[in-house]
Coordinates of C-alpha atoms and ligand atoms in Angstrom, one line a residue:
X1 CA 0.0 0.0 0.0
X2 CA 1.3 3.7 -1.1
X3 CA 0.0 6.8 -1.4
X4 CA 2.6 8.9 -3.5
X5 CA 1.4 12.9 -4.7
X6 CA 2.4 14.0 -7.6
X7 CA 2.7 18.2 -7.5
X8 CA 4.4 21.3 -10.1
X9 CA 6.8 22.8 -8.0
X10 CA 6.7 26.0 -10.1
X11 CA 3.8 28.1 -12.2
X12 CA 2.4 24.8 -13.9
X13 CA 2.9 22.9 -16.7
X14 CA 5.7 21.0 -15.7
X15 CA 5.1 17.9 -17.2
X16 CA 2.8 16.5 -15.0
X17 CA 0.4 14.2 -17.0
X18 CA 3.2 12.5 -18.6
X19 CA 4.8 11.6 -15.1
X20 CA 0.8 10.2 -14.1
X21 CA 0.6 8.4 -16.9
X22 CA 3.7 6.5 -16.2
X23 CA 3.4 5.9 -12.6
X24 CA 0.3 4.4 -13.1
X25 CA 1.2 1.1 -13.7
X26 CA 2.1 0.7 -10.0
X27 CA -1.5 2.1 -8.3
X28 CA -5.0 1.3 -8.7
X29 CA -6.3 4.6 -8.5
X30 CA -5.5 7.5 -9.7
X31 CA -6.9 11.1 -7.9
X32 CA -7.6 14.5 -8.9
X33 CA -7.7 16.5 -6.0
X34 CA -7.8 20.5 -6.8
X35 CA -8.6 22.7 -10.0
X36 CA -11.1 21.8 -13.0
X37 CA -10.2 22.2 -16.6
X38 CA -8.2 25.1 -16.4
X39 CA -5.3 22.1 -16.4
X40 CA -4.0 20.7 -19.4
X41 CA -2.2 17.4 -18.7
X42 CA -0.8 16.2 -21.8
X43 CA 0.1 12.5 -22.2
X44 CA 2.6 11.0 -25.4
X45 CA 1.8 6.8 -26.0
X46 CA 3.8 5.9 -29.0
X47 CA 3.6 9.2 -30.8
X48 CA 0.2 9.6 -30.0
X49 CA -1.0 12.6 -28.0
X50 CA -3.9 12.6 -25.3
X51 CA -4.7 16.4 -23.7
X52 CA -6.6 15.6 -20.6
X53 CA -8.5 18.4 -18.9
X54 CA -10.1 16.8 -15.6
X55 CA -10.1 13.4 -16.1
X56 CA -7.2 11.7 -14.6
X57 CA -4.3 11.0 -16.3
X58 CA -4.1 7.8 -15.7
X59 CA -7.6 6.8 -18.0
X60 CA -5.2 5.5 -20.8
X61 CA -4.3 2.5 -18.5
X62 CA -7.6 0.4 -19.0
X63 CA -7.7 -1.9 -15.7
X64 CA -6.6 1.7 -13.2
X65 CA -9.8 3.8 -11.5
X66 CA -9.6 7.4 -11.8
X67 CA -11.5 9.6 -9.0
X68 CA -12.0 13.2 -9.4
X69 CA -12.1 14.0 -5.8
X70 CA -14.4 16.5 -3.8
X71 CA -11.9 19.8 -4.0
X72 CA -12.0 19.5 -7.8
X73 CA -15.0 22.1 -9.4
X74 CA -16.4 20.0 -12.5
X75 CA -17.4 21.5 -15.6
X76 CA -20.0 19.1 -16.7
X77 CA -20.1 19.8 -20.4
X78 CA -16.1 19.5 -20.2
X79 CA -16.0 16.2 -18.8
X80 CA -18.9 14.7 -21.2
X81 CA -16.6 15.9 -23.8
X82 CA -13.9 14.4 -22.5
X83 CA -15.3 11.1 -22.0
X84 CA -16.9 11.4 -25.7
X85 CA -13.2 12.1 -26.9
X86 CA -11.5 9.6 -25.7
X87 CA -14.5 7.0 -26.5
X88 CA -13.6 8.4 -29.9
X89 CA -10.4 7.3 -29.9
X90 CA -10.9 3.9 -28.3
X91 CA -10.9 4.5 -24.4
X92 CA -13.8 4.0 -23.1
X93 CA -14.4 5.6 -19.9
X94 CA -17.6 4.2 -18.0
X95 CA -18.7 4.6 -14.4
X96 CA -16.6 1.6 -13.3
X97 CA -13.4 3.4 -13.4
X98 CA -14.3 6.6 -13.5
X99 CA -15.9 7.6 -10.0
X100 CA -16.5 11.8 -9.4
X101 CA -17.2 12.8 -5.6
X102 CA -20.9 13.5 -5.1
X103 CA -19.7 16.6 -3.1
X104 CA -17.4 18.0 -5.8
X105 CA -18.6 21.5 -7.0
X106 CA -19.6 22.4 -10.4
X107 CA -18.7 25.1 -12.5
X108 CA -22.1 26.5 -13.8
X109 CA -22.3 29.1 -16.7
X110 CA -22.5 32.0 -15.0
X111 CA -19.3 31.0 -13.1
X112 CA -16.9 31.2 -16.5
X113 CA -19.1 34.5 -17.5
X114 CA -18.2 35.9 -14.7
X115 CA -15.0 35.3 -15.0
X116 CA -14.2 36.6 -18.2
X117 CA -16.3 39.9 -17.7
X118 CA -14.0 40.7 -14.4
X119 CA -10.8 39.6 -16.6
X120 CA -12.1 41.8 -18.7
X121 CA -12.9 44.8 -16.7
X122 CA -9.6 44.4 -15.2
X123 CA -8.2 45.5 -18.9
X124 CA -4.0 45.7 -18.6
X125 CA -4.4 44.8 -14.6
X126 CA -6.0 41.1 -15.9
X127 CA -4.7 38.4 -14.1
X128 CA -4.7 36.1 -17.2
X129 CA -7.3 33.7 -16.2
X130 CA -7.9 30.4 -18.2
X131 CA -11.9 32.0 -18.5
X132 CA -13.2 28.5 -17.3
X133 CA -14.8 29.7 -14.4
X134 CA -12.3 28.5 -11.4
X135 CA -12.8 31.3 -9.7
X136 CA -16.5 32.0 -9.4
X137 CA -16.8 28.7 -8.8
X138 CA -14.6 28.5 -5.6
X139 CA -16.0 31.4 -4.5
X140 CA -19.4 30.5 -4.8
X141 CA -18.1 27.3 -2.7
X142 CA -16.8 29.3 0.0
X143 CA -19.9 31.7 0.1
X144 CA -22.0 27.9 0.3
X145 CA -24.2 29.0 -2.2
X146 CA -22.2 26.1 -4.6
X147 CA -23.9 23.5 -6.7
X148 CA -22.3 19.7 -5.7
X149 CA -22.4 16.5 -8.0
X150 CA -24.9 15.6 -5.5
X151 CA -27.7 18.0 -6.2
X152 CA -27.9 16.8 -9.8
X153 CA -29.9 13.7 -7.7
X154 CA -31.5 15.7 -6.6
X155 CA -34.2 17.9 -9.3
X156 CA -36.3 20.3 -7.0
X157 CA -32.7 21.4 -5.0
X158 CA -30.6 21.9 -8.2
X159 CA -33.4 24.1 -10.0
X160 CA -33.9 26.0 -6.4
X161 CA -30.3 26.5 -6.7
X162 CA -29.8 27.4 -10.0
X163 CA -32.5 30.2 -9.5
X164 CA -31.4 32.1 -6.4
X165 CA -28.0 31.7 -8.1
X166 CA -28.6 33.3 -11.3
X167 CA -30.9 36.1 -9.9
X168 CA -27.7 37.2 -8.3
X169 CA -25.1 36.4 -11.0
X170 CA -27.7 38.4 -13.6
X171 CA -27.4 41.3 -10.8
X172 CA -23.4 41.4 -11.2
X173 CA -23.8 40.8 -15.1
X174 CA -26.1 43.1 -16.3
X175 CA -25.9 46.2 -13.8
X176 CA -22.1 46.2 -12.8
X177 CA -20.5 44.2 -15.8
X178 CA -23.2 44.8 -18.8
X179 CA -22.9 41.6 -20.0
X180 CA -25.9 39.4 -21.3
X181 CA -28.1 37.9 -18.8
X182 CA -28.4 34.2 -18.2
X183 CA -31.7 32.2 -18.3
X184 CA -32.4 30.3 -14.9
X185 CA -34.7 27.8 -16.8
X186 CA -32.5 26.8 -19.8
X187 CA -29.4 26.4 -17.2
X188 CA -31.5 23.9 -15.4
X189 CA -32.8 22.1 -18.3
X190 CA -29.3 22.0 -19.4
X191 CA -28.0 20.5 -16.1
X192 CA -30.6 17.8 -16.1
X193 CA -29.7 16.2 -19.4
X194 CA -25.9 16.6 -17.9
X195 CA -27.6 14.8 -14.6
X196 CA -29.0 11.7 -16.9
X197 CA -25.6 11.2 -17.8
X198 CA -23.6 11.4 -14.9
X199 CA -25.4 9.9 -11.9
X200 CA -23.8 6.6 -12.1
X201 CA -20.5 8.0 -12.2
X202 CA -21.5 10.0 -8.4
X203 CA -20.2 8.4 -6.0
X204 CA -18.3 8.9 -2.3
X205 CA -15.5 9.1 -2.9
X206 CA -13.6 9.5 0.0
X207 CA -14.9 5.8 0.9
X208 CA -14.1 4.5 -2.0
X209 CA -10.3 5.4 -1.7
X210 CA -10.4 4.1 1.7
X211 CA -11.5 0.8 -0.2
X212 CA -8.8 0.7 -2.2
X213 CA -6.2 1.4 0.9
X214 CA -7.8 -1.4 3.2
X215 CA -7.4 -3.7 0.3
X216 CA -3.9 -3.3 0.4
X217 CA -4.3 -0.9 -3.1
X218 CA -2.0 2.2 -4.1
X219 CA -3.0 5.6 -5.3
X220 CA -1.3 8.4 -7.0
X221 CA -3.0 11.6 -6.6
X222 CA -2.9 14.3 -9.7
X223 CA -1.9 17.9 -8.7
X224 CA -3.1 20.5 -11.2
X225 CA -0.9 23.6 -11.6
X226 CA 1.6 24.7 -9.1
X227 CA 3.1 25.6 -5.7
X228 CA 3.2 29.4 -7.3
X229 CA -0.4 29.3 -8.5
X230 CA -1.2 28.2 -4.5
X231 CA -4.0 30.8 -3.5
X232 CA -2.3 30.4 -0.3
X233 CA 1.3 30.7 -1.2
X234 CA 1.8 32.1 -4.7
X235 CA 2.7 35.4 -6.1
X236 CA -1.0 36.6 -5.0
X237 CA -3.6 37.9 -7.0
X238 CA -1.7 36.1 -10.0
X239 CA -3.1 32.3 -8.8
X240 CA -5.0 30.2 -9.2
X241 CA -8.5 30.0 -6.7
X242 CA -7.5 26.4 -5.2
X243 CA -4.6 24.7 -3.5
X244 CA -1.9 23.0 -5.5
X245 CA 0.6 22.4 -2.7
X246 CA 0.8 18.3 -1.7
X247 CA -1.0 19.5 1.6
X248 CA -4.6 19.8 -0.2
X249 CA -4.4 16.3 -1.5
X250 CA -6.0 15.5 2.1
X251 CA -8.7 17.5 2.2
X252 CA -9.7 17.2 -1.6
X253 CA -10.0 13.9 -1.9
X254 CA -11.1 13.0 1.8
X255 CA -8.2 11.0 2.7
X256 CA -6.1 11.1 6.3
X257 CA -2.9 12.8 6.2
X258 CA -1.3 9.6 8.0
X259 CA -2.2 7.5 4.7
X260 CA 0.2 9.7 2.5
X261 CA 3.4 8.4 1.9
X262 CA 5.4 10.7 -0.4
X263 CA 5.5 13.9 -2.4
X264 CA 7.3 13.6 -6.2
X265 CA 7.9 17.0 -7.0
X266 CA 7.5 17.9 -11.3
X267 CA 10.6 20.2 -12.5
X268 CA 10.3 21.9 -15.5
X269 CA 14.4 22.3 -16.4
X270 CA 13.5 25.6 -17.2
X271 CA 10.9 28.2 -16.0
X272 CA 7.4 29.0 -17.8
X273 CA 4.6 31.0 -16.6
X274 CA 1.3 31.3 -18.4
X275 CA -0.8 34.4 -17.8
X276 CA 0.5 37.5 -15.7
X277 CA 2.5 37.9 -12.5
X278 CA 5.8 38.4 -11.5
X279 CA 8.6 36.5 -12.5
X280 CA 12.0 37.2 -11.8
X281 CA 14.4 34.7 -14.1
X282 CA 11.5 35.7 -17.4
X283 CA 13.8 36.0 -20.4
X284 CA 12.4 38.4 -23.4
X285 CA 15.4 37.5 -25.2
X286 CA 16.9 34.4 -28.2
X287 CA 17.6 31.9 -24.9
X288 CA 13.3 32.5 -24.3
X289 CA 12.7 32.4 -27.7
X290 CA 14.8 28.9 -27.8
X291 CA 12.9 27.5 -24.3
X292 CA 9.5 28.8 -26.3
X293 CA 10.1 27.3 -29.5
X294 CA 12.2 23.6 -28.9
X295 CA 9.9 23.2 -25.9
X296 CA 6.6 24.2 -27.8
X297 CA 5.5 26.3 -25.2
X298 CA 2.1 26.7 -25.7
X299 CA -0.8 26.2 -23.0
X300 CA -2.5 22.9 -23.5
X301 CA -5.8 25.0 -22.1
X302 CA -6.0 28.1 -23.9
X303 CA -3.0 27.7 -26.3
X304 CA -1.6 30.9 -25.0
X305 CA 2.3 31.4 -25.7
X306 CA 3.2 30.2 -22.5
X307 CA 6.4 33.1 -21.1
X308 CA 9.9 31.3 -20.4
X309 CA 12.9 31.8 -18.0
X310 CA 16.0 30.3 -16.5
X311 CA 15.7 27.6 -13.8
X312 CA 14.7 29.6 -10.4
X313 CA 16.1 27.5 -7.7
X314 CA 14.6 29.9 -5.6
X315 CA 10.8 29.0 -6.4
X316 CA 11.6 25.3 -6.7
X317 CA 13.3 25.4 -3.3
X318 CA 10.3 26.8 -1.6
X319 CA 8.0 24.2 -3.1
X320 CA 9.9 21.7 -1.7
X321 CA 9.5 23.3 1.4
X322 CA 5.9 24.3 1.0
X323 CA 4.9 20.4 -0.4
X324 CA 7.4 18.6 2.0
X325 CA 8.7 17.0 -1.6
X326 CA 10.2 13.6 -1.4
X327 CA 11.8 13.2 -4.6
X328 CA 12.3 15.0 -7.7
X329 CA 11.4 14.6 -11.2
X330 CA 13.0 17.1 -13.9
X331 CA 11.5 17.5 -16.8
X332 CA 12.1 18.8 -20.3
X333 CA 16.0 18.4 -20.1
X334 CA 16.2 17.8 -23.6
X335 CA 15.0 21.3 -24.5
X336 CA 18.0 23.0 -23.4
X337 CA 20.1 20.7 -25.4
X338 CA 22.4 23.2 -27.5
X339 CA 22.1 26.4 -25.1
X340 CA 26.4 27.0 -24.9
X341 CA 25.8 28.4 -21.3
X342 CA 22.9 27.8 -18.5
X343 CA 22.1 30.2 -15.8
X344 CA 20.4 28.7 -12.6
X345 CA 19.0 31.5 -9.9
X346 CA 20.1 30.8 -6.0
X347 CA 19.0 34.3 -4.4
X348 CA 17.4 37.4 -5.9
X349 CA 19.0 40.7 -5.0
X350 CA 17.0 43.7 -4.4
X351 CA 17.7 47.4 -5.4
X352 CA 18.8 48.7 -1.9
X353 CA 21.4 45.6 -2.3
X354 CA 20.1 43.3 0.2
X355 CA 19.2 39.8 -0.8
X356 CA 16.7 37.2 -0.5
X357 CA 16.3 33.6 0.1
X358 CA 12.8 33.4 -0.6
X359 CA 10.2 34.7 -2.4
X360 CA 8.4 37.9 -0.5
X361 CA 4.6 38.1 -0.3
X362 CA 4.7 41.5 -1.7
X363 CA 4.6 42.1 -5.5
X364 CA 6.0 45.2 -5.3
X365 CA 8.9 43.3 -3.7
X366 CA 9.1 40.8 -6.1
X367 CA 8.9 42.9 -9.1
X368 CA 11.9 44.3 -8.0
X369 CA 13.9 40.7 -7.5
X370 CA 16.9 40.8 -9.2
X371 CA 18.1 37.4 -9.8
X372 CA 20.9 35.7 -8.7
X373 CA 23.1 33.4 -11.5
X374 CA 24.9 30.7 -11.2
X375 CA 26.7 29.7 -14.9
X376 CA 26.8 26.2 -16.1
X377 CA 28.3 24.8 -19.6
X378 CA 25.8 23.3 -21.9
X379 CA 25.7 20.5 -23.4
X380 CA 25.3 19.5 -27.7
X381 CA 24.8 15.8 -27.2
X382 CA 21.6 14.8 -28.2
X383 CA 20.1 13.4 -24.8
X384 CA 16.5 12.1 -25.3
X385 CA 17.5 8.8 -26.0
X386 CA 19.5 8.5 -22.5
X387 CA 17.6 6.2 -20.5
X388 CA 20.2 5.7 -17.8
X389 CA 21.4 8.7 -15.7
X390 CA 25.4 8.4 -16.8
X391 CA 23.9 8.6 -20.5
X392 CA 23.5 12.0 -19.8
X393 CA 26.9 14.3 -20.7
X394 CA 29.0 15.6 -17.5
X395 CA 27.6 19.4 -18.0
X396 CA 24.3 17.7 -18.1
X397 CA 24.7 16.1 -14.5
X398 CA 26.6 18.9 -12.8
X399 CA 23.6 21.1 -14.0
X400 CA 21.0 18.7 -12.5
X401 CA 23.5 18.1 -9.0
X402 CA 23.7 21.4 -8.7
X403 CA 19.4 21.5 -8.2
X404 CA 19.1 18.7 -6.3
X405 CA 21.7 20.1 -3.7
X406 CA 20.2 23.2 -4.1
X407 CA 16.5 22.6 -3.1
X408 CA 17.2 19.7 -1.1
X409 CA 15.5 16.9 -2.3
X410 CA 17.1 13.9 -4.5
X411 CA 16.7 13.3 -8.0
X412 CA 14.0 10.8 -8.6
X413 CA 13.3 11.0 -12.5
X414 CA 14.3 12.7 -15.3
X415 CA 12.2 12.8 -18.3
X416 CA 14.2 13.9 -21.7
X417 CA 11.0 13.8 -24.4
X418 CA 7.0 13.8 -24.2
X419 CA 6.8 9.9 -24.3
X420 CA 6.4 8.1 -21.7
X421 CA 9.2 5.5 -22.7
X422 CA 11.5 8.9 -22.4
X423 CA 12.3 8.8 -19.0
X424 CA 15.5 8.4 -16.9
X425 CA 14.6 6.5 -13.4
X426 CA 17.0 6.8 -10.7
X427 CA 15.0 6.0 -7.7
X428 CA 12.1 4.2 -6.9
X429 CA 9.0 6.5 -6.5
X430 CA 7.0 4.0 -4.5
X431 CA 9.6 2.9 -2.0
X432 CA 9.4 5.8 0.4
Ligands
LIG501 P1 1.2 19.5 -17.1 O1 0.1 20.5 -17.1 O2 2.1 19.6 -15.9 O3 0.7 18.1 -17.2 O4 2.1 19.8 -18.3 P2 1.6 20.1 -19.8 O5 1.1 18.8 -20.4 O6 0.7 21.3 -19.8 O7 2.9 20.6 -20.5 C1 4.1 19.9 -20.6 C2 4.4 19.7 -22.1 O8 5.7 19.2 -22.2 C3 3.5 18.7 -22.8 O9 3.3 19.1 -24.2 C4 4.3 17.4 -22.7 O10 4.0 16.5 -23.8 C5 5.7 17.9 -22.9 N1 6.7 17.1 -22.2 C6 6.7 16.5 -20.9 N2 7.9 16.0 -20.6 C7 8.7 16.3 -21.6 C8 10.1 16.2 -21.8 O11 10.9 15.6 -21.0 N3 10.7 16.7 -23.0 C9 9.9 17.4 -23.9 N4 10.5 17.8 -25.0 N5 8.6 17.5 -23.7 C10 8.0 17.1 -22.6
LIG502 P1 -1.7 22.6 -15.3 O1 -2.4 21.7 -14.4 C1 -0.4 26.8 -16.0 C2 -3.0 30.0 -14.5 C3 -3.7 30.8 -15.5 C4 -3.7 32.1 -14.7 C5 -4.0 31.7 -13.3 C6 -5.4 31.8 -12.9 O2 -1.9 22.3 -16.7 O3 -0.3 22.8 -14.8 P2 -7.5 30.3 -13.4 O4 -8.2 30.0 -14.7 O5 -7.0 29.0 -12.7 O6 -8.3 31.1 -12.5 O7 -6.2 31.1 -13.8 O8 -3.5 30.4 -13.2 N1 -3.2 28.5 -14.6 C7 -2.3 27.6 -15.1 N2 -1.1 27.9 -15.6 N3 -0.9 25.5 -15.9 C8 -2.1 25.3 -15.4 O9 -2.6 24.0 -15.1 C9 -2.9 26.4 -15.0 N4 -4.1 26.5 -14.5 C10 -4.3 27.8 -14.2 O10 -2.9 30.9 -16.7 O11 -2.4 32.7 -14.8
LIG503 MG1 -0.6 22.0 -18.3

């Protein structure tokens, strides 16, 4: 029995549906615990690609059972799709391996309409917002005015709901944002055809985990985003509206903090960042452009150019801190194949020449971080057919040493292309 968390250690997109994908050979579960669509988890099986939005990213295994715990906020319509995609393409993805938690919120339509019209009253100030609804959605959790999984069992409750819901959403939409107005009536019939379709995949989930655990079962549970996109502990207002640090995995999935074993924390060998919000190692210059372009930097979500930097030990270091990380798994080594020189940021410096070890809470502070370089030599040698760790050239290893020291937490993995064969193990993830 394991229970091993799998979390972004930076602004997201690290890498971490690939990793799922191949760790899930040795669970039986897979978990979602935080965020909705706004991730994009993007899995490579022999050249083929899979971009998975809520559904676990373990579905391509066919014998695993994917939960989508109660701290995820589920876009209906999305996850249809999603399960109509991938029935598309040959995985079918019924209710016996595909469990949501009745008490999971969902995103409704005036949740992502209110999200854009603020994103879009914000103008220049916008905080980049995937537009899915995250937000609103949380919000309307916290205020416990939220719609669950649950009431779609439940007819008389969900259209109640819906209609106090939308009287006030209409309120803020028409009279604040002057946006279109939102029928009560066709959101409810809407949600009841969703409701047909999804009751037999409502279920506790929390139980069900603790099924799997007293039958002697593993689990892997799915962060979405990152430590810096913590509402908590990010570079606030530019976050996300959940909790990606390993910490959450508890609470949104309904599982005792004594189960959990260990924390594998995703690397991206570089930085990105989609959306706005500080970010002290950004490059505007070629060495972006080369991150951007060999590493396709694109969001899987929105297929936004997704901004790149220099490794920020810095960020990486307090994730590891903030998530209690086990292990490491770096990610996208291969991209910086060819770069003569790497730079690698221990401490930011700030204009009245003090330093720092962390990153501040303010983002007046931040903006003004200076960063810290260490140099390292590149490496030419084409690397992502290495599949043991002294494959990888000298400069290569000093580089990824150098981290590991750095943050301190051991190299784990090392992945050097999308596919999930492209991966360098050096420790076993499940033997915490
Ligand atoms: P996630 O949100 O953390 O799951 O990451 P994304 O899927 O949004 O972004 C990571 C991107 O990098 C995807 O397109 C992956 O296929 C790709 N990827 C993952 N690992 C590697 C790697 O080691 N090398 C390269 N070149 N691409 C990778
Ligand atoms: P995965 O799981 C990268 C970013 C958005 C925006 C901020 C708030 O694929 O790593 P939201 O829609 O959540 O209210 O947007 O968070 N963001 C992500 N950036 N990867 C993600 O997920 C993200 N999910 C949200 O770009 O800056
Ligand atoms: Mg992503």
């Amino acid at each position: 029995m394991a229970c091993v968390i799998v979390v972004g250690s930076q602004w997201g997109d690290e890498g971490k549906g690939k990793v799922v994908d191949l760790l899930t050979e040795r669970v039986d579960g897979i978990v979602r615990f935080q965020g909705g669509n706004n991730a994009g988890h993007t899995l490579v099986v022999g050249g083929e690609k899979f971009i998975l939005h809520l559904i676990p990213s373990g579905v391509l295994h066919q014998n695993k059972t994917c939960f989508v715990g109660n701290g995820v906020v589920v876009d209906p319509a999305v996850l249809l799709g999603e399960i109509d995609r991938l029935a598309a393409r040959g995985v079918k993805v019924g209710p016996e391996r595909l469990r949501i938690s009745e008490r999971a919120h969902l995103i409704m339509p005036y949740h992502a309409a209110l999200d854009l019209a603020r994103e879009k009253a914000k103008g220049g100030g916008a905080i980049g917002t995937t537009g899915r609804g995250i937000g609103p959605c949380y919000e309307d959790k916290a205020a416990r005015v939220g719609v669950r999984a649950v009431d779609l069992t439940e007819p008389e409750l969900l259209r109640s709901k819906i209609e106090a819901n939308v009287a006030e959403k209409n309120f803020w939409l028409a009279n604040y944002f002057h946006e279109e107005p939102l029928s009560a009536q066709a959101i409810y019939e809407q949600y009841l055809g969703y409701a047909k379709r999804l009751a037999p995949y409502i279920s506790d989930v929390s139980l069900e985990l603790e099924r799997v655990l007293a039958g002697g079962g593993s689990l892997l549970f799915e962060g979405a985003q990152g430590t810096h996109l913590d509402i908590d502990h990010g570079t606030y207002p530019y976050v996300t509206s959940s909790n990606p640090v390993a910490g959450s995995a508890c609470c949104g999935a309904g599982v005792g903090v004594t189960r959990l074993n260990s924390v594998l924390g995703l690397v991206k060998a570089y930085t990105t960042r989609v959306g706005g919000g500080p970010f002290p190692t950004e490059l505007l210059d070629e060495n972006g452009r080369w991150m951007q372009e060999k590493g396709a930097e694109f969001g899987s979500t929105t297929g936004r150019p997704r901004r790149c930097g220099w490794l920020d030990g810095v960020v990486v270091r307090q994730a590891v801190r903030l998530s209690g990380i086990t292990g490491l798994c770096i990610t996208k080594l291969d991209v910086l194949t060819g770069l003569d020189k790497l730079y690698f940021c221990v401490g930011y410096r700030l204009p009245d020449g003090g330093t720092l070890e962390a990153l501040p809470a303010s983002l007046n502070k931040l903006g003004q971080c200076q960063p810290i370089y260490e140099e390292f030599e590149g490496w030419r040698e084409d690397i992502t057919g290495a599949r043991r760790y002294d494959d990888l050239p000298a400069s290569c290893r000093a580089y990824l040493e150098r981290l590991a020291q750095f943050v301190g937490a051991p190299l784990t993995l090392v992945s050097v292309g999308p596919d999930r064969e492209a991966t360098i193990v050096l420790q076993d993830v499940f033997a915490a």
